[in-house]
Short mmCIF file of N, CA and C in Angstrom, two decimals:
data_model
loop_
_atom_site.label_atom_id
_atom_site.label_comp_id
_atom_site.label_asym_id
_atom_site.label_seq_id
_atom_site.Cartn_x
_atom_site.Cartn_y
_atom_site.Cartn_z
N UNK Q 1 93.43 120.41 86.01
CA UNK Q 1 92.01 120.26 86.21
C UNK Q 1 91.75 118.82 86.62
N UNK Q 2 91.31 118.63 87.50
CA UNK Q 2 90.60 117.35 88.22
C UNK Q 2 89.14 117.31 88.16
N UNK Q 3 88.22 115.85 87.23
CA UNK Q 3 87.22 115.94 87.64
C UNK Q 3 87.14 115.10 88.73
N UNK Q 4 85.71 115.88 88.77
CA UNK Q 4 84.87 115.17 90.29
C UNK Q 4 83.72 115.63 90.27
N UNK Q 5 83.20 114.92 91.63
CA UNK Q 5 81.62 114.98 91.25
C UNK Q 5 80.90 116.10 92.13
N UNK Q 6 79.80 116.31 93.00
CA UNK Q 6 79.61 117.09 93.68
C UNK Q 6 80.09 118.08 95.24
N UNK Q 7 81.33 116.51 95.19
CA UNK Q 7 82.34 116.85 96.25
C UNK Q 7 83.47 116.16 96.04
N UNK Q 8 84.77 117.10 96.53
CA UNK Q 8 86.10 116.44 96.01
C UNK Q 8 86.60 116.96 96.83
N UNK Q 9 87.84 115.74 97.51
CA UNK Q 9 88.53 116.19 98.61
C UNK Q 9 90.17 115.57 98.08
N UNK Q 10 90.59 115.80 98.61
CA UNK Q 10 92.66 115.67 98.43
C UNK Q 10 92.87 115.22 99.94
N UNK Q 11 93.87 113.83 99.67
CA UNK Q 11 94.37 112.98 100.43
C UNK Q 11 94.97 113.79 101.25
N UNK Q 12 95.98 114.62 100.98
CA UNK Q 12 96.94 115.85 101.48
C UNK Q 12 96.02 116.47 102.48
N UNK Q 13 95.22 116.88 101.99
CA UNK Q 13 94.77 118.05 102.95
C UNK Q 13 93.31 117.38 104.13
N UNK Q 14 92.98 115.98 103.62
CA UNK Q 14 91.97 115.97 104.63
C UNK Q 14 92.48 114.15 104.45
N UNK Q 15 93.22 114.25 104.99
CA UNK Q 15 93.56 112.62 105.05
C UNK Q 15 92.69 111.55 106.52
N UNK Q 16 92.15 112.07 107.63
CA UNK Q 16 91.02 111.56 107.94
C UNK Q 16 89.95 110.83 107.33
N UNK Q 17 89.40 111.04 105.86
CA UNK Q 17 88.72 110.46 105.38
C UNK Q 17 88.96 109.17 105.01
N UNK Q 18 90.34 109.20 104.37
CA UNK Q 18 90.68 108.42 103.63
C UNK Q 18 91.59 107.37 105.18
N UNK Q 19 91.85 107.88 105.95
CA UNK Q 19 92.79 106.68 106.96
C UNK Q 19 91.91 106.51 107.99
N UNK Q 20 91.70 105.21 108.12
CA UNK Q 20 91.04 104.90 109.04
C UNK Q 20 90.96 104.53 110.62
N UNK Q 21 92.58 104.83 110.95
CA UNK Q 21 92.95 104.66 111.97
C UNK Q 21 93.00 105.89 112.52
N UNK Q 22 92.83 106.16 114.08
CA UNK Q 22 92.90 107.52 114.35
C UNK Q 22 94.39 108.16 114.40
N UNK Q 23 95.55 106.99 114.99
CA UNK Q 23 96.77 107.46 115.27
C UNK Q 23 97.41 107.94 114.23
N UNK Q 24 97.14 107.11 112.82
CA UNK Q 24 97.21 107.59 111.90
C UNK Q 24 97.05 108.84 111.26
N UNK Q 25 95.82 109.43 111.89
CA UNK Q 25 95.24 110.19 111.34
C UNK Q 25 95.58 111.60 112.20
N UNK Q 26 96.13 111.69 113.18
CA UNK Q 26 96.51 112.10 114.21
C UNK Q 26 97.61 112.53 113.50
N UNK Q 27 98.74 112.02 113.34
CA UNK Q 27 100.01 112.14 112.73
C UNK Q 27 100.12 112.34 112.04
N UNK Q 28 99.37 112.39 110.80
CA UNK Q 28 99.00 113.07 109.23
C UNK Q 28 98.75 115.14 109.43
N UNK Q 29 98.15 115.05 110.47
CA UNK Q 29 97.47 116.28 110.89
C UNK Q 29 98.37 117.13 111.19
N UNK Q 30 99.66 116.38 112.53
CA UNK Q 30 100.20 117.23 112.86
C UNK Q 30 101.63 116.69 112.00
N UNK Q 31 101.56 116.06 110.98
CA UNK Q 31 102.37 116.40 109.84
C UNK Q 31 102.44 117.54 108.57
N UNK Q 32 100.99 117.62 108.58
CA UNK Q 32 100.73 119.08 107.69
C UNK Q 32 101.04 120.11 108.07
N UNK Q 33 100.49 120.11 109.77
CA UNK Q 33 100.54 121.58 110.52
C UNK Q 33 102.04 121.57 110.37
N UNK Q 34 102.79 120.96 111.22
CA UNK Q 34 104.47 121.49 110.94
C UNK Q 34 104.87 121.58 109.74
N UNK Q 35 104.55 120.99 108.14
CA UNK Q 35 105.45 121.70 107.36
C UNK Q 35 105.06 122.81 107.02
N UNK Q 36 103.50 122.94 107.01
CA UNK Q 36 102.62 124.41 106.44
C UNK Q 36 103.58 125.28 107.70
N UNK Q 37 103.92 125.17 108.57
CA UNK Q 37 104.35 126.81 109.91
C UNK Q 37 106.05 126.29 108.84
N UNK Q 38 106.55 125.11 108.60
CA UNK Q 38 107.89 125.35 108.49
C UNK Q 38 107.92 125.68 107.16
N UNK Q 39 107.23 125.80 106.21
CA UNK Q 39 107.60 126.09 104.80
C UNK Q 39 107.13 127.14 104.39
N UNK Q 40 106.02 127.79 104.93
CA UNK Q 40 105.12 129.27 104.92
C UNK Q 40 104.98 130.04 105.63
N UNK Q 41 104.49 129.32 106.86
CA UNK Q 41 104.50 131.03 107.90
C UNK Q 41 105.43 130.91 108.33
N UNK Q 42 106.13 129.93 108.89
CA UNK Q 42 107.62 130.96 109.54
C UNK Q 42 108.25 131.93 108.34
N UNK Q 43 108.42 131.74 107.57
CA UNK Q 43 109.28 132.47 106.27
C UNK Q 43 108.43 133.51 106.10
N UNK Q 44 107.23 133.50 105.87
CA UNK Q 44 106.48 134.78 105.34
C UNK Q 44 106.52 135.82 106.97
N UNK Q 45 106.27 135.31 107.95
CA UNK Q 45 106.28 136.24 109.63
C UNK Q 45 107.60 136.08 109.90
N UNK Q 46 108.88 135.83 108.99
CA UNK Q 46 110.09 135.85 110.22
C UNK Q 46 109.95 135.18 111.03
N UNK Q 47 109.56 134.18 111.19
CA UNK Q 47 109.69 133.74 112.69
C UNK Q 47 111.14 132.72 112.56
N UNK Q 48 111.83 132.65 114.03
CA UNK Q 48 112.82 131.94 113.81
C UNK Q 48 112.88 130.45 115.06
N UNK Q 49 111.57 131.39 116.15
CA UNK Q 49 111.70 130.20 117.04
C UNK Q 49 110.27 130.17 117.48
N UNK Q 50 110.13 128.46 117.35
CA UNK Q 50 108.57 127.96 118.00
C UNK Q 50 108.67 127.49 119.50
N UNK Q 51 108.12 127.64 120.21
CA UNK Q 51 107.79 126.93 121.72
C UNK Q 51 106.32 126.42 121.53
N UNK Q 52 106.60 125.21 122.06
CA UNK Q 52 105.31 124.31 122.19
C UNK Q 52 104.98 124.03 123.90
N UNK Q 53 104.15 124.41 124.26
CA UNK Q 53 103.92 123.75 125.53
C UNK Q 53 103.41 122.34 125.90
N UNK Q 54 103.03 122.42 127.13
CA UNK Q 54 103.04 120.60 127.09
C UNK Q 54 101.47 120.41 127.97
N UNK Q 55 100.85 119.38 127.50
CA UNK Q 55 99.32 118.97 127.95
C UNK Q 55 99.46 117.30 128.33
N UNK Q 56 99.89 117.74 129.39
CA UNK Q 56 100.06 115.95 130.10
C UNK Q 56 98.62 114.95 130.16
N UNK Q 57 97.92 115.54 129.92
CA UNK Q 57 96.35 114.64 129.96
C UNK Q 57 95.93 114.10 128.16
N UNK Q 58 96.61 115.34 127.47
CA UNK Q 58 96.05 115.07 125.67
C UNK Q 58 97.11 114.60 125.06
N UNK Q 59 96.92 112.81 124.64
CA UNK Q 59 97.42 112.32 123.97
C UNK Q 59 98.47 112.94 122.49
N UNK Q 60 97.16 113.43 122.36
CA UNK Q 60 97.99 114.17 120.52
C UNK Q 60 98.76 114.95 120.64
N UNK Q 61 98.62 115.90 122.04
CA UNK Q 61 99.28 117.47 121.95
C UNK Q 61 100.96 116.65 122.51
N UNK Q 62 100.84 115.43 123.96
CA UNK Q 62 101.76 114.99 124.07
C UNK Q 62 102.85 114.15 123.06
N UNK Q 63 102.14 113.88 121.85
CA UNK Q 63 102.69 113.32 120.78
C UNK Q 63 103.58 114.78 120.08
N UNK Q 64 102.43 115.51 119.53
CA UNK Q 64 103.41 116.68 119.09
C UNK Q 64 104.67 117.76 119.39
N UNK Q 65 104.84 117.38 120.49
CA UNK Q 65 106.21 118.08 120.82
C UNK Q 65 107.02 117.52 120.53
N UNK Q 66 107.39 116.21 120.43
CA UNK Q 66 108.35 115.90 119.77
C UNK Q 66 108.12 115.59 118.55
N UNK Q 67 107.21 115.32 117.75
CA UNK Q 67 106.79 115.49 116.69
C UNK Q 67 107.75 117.13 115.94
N UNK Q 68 107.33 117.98 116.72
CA UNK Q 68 108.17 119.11 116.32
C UNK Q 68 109.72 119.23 116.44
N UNK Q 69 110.08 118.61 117.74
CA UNK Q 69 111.43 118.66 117.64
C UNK Q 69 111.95 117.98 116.33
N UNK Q 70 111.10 116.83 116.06
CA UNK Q 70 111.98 115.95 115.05
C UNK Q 70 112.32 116.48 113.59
N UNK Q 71 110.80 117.24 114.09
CA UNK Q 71 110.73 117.55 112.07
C UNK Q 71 111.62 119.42 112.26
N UNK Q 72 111.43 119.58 113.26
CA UNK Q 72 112.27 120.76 112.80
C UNK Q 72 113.87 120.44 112.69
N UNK Q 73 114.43 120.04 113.46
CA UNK Q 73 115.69 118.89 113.61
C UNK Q 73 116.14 118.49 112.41
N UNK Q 74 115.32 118.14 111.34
CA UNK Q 74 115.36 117.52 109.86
C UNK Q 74 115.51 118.88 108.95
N UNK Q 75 114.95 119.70 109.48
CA UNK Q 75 115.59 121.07 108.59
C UNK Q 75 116.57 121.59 108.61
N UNK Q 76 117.43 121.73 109.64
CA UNK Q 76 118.16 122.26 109.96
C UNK Q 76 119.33 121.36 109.54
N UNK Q 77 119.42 120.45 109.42
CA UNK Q 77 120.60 119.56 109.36
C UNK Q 77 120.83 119.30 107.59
#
C-alpha cells in the first residue's frame, strides 16, 4: 500500500513527468515498450519474431530499431 494524495503516478510507468529531458524521455518509453512485448506478450501470443519498419523523417521511431535490436540481442545471449 502506497499513500498518496488525489493523484499518484510511478516513475516506471509514466517517467515523462518526472524527466525532463525529452531524449530522455523518449528512451524510457521505448524502454518499457520492449520489455512489456519481451517479457509478456511475446510469451503469452507465442510470438517468436518482431519486424520493425523504418520512418526516415521520425526521430524516435529511427532511434527504435535499433533500440530493439539491442535489447532483444541482450536476451538471447
Amino acid at each position: 500500500m502506497h499513500s498518496g494524495s488525489a493523484y499518484m503516478i510511478s516513475r516506471a510507468t509514466f517517467p515523462g513527468y518526472f524527466l525532463k529531458e525529452k531524449g530522455v524521455v523518449d528512451d524510457c518509453h521505448c524502454q518499457i515498450d520492449l520489455q512489456l512485448f519481451r517479457e509478456h506478450l511475446a510469451p503469452a501470443l507465442g510470438i517468436t519474431h518482431r519486424f520493425v519498419g523504418s520512418e526516415p523523417f521520425c526521430p524516435l521511431t529511427c532511434a527504435y530499431k535499433p533500440a530493439n535490436a539491442r535489447h532483444f540481442a541482450r536476451s538471447e545471449a
